[in-house]
Amino acid sequence: MVTIELDPARERHLDELARSQGEDAALLAQRILSDYLDFFALPETEDDDAWAEASVKMAATAFDAEDWNAEDQKP
């Protein structure tokens, strides 16, 4: 399972979009992410490696780089 936190404005926009289509916001987000990953996995393949590679590409475009050592550093 993956949890995605959106800023409040984007979350409201997703909720509005979902309501306008008569869908649940979580299911709409899941469909959008799945379609996005499928697009980057083209050509169509059932290869898990291609899907994983598309996931990494998507993550790089969707999320800011995070300093994993930041928690260990004290001010």
Short mmCIF file of N, CA and C in Angstrom, two decimals:
data_model
loop_
_atom_site.label_atom_id
_atom_site.label_comp_id
_atom_site.label_asym_id
_atom_site.label_seq_id
_atom_site.Cartn_x
_atom_site.Cartn_y
_atom_site.Cartn_z
N MET A 1 0.84 -1.16 0.00
CA MET A 1 0.00 0.00 0.00
C MET A 1 0.89 1.24 0.00
N VAL A 2 0.44 2.26 -0.69
CA VAL A 2 1.17 3.52 -0.77
C VAL A 2 0.25 4.63 -0.27
N THR A 3 0.81 5.54 0.50
CA THR A 3 0.06 6.70 0.96
C THR A 3 0.68 7.93 0.33
N ILE A 4 -0.17 8.76 -0.24
CA ILE A 4 0.29 9.99 -0.86
C ILE A 4 -0.39 11.14 -0.15
N GLU A 5 0.41 12.08 0.34
CA GLU A 5 -0.13 13.26 0.99
C GLU A 5 -0.05 14.42 0.00
N LEU A 6 -1.19 15.04 -0.24
CA LEU A 6 -1.24 16.19 -1.14
C LEU A 6 -1.37 17.46 -0.32
N ASP A 7 -0.90 18.57 -0.89
CA ASP A 7 -1.14 19.83 -0.20
C ASP A 7 -2.66 20.08 -0.25
N PRO A 8 -3.19 20.85 0.68
CA PRO A 8 -4.65 21.03 0.79
C PRO A 8 -5.33 21.50 -0.50
N ALA A 9 -4.69 22.37 -1.24
CA ALA A 9 -5.30 22.87 -2.48
C ALA A 9 -5.44 21.75 -3.51
N ARG A 10 -4.41 20.94 -3.65
CA ARG A 10 -4.47 19.83 -4.61
C ARG A 10 -5.46 18.76 -4.15
N GLU A 11 -5.53 18.56 -2.86
CA GLU A 11 -6.49 17.58 -2.34
C GLU A 11 -7.92 18.03 -2.61
N ARG A 12 -8.19 19.33 -2.41
CA ARG A 12 -9.53 19.86 -2.72
C ARG A 12 -9.83 19.69 -4.20
N HIS A 13 -8.84 19.97 -5.04
CA HIS A 13 -9.04 19.84 -6.49
C HIS A 13 -9.34 18.39 -6.86
N LEU A 14 -8.61 17.45 -6.27
CA LEU A 14 -8.86 16.03 -6.53
C LEU A 14 -10.26 15.64 -6.07
N ASP A 15 -10.67 16.13 -4.89
CA ASP A 15 -12.02 15.84 -4.38
C ASP A 15 -13.09 16.38 -5.32
N GLU A 16 -12.89 17.62 -5.80
CA GLU A 16 -13.86 18.22 -6.71
C GLU A 16 -13.93 17.45 -8.02
N LEU A 17 -12.78 17.07 -8.55
CA LEU A 17 -12.74 16.30 -9.79
C LEU A 17 -13.44 14.96 -9.62
N ALA A 18 -13.16 14.29 -8.51
CA ALA A 18 -13.78 12.99 -8.25
C ALA A 18 -15.30 13.13 -8.13
N ARG A 19 -15.75 14.13 -7.36
CA ARG A 19 -17.20 14.34 -7.21
C ARG A 19 -17.86 14.63 -8.55
N SER A 20 -17.21 15.41 -9.39
CA SER A 20 -17.79 15.76 -10.69
C SER A 20 -17.94 14.54 -11.58
N GLN A 21 -17.12 13.51 -11.32
CA GLN A 21 -17.19 12.28 -12.11
C GLN A 21 -17.93 11.17 -11.36
N GLY A 22 -18.44 11.50 -10.17
CA GLY A 22 -19.16 10.51 -9.38
C GLY A 22 -18.27 9.39 -8.86
N GLU A 23 -17.03 9.72 -8.55
CA GLU A 23 -16.07 8.73 -8.09
C GLU A 23 -15.55 9.07 -6.70
N ASP A 24 -14.98 8.09 -6.05
CA ASP A 24 -14.27 8.29 -4.81
C ASP A 24 -12.90 8.86 -5.13
N ALA A 25 -12.45 9.86 -4.36
CA ALA A 25 -11.17 10.52 -4.64
C ALA A 25 -10.01 9.55 -4.59
N ALA A 26 -10.01 8.63 -3.64
CA ALA A 26 -8.90 7.66 -3.52
C ALA A 26 -8.86 6.75 -4.74
N LEU A 27 -10.02 6.30 -5.21
CA LEU A 27 -10.05 5.43 -6.38
C LEU A 27 -9.64 6.18 -7.64
N LEU A 28 -10.04 7.45 -7.73
CA LEU A 28 -9.63 8.26 -8.88
C LEU A 28 -8.11 8.44 -8.88
N ALA A 29 -7.53 8.74 -7.72
CA ALA A 29 -6.08 8.90 -7.63
C ALA A 29 -5.37 7.61 -8.00
N GLN A 30 -5.91 6.48 -7.54
CA GLN A 30 -5.32 5.18 -7.86
C GLN A 30 -5.35 4.94 -9.37
N ARG A 31 -6.47 5.28 -10.00
CA ARG A 31 -6.59 5.08 -11.45
C ARG A 31 -5.63 6.00 -12.21
N ILE A 32 -5.51 7.24 -11.76
CA ILE A 32 -4.60 8.18 -12.41
C ILE A 32 -3.16 7.68 -12.33
N LEU A 33 -2.74 7.24 -11.15
CA LEU A 33 -1.38 6.74 -10.99
C LEU A 33 -1.15 5.48 -11.81
N SER A 34 -2.13 4.59 -11.83
CA SER A 34 -2.00 3.37 -12.61
C SER A 34 -1.88 3.68 -14.10
N ASP A 35 -2.72 4.61 -14.59
CA ASP A 35 -2.65 5.00 -16.00
C ASP A 35 -1.31 5.64 -16.32
N TYR A 36 -0.81 6.46 -15.41
CA TYR A 36 0.48 7.12 -15.60
C TYR A 36 1.60 6.10 -15.71
N LEU A 37 1.58 5.12 -14.81
CA LEU A 37 2.61 4.08 -14.84
C LEU A 37 2.49 3.23 -16.09
N ASP A 38 1.27 2.92 -16.48
CA ASP A 38 1.07 2.15 -17.70
C ASP A 38 1.62 2.90 -18.90
N PHE A 39 1.41 4.21 -18.94
CA PHE A 39 1.89 5.02 -20.05
C PHE A 39 3.41 4.96 -20.15
N PHE A 40 4.09 5.11 -18.99
CA PHE A 40 5.55 5.08 -19.01
C PHE A 40 6.12 3.69 -19.20
N ALA A 41 5.31 2.66 -19.07
CA ALA A 41 5.78 1.29 -19.27
C ALA A 41 5.62 0.86 -20.72
N LEU A 42 5.15 1.76 -21.58
CA LEU A 42 4.97 1.42 -22.99
C LEU A 42 6.30 1.04 -23.60
N PRO A 43 6.40 0.16 -24.55
CA PRO A 43 5.30 -0.58 -25.13
C PRO A 43 4.70 -1.55 -24.12
N GLU A 44 3.45 -1.88 -24.38
CA GLU A 44 2.75 -2.75 -23.43
C GLU A 44 3.56 -4.02 -23.16
N THR A 45 3.67 -4.29 -21.91
CA THR A 45 4.43 -5.46 -21.48
C THR A 45 3.88 -5.93 -20.15
N GLU A 46 4.04 -7.17 -19.89
CA GLU A 46 3.65 -7.69 -18.59
C GLU A 46 4.90 -7.91 -17.74
N ASP A 47 5.97 -7.30 -18.17
CA ASP A 47 7.25 -7.42 -17.49
C ASP A 47 7.27 -6.54 -16.23
N ASP A 48 7.46 -7.15 -15.08
CA ASP A 48 7.48 -6.41 -13.82
C ASP A 48 8.63 -5.41 -13.79
N ASP A 49 9.74 -5.72 -14.44
CA ASP A 49 10.88 -4.81 -14.45
C ASP A 49 10.53 -3.50 -15.17
N ALA A 50 9.77 -3.58 -16.26
CA ALA A 50 9.37 -2.38 -16.99
C ALA A 50 8.45 -1.52 -16.13
N TRP A 51 7.56 -2.18 -15.41
CA TRP A 51 6.64 -1.44 -14.54
C TRP A 51 7.42 -0.77 -13.41
N ALA A 52 8.39 -1.48 -12.84
CA ALA A 52 9.20 -0.93 -11.76
C ALA A 52 10.02 0.26 -12.26
N GLU A 53 10.56 0.14 -13.46
CA GLU A 53 11.34 1.24 -14.03
C GLU A 53 10.46 2.47 -14.24
N ALA A 54 9.24 2.26 -14.70
CA ALA A 54 8.29 3.35 -14.88
C ALA A 54 7.95 3.99 -13.54
N SER A 55 7.85 3.17 -12.50
CA SER A 55 7.55 3.69 -11.16
C SER A 55 8.66 4.61 -10.68
N VAL A 56 9.90 4.22 -10.92
CA VAL A 56 11.04 5.04 -10.51
C VAL A 56 11.02 6.36 -11.27
N LYS A 57 10.74 6.32 -12.57
CA LYS A 57 10.69 7.55 -13.37
C LYS A 57 9.58 8.46 -12.86
N MET A 58 8.41 7.87 -12.54
CA MET A 58 7.31 8.66 -12.05
C MET A 58 7.66 9.30 -10.71
N ALA A 59 8.26 8.54 -9.83
CA ALA A 59 8.61 9.06 -8.51
C ALA A 59 9.57 10.24 -8.64
N ALA A 60 10.50 10.15 -9.56
CA ALA A 60 11.47 11.23 -9.75
C ALA A 60 10.81 12.51 -10.23
N THR A 61 9.72 12.39 -10.97
CA THR A 61 9.03 13.58 -11.47
C THR A 61 7.98 14.09 -10.48
N ALA A 62 7.52 13.24 -9.59
CA ALA A 62 6.43 13.61 -8.70
C ALA A 62 6.88 14.03 -7.30
N PHE A 63 8.04 13.59 -6.87
CA PHE A 63 8.46 13.84 -5.51
C PHE A 63 9.80 14.56 -5.47
N ASP A 64 9.94 15.44 -4.50
CA ASP A 64 11.22 16.12 -4.30
C ASP A 64 12.21 15.15 -3.67
N ALA A 65 13.47 15.34 -4.00
CA ALA A 65 14.51 14.50 -3.38
C ALA A 65 14.49 14.72 -1.88
N GLU A 66 14.68 13.66 -1.15
CA GLU A 66 14.61 13.74 0.30
C GLU A 66 15.96 13.33 0.89
N ASP A 67 16.43 14.11 1.85
CA ASP A 67 17.68 13.80 2.51
C ASP A 67 17.38 12.84 3.65
N TRP A 68 17.68 11.57 3.45
CA TRP A 68 17.37 10.54 4.43
C TRP A 68 18.24 10.67 5.67
N ASN A 69 19.34 11.39 5.58
CA ASN A 69 20.22 11.59 6.73
C ASN A 69 19.79 12.78 7.58
N ALA A 70 18.83 13.56 7.12
CA ALA A 70 18.41 14.77 7.81
C ALA A 70 17.91 14.47 9.21
N GLU A 71 17.25 13.34 9.41
CA GLU A 71 16.73 13.00 10.71
C GLU A 71 17.85 12.73 11.71
N ASP A 72 18.98 12.25 11.21
CA ASP A 72 20.12 11.94 12.08
C ASP A 72 20.92 13.17 12.46
N GLN A 73 20.73 14.25 11.71
CA GLN A 73 21.50 15.47 11.95
C GLN A 73 20.79 16.31 13.00
N LYS A 74 21.55 16.84 13.92
CA LYS A 74 20.97 17.69 14.97
C LYS A 74 21.36 19.14 14.69
N PRO A 75 20.41 20.05 14.89
CA PRO A 75 20.71 21.48 14.63
C PRO A 75 21.73 22.06 15.58
#
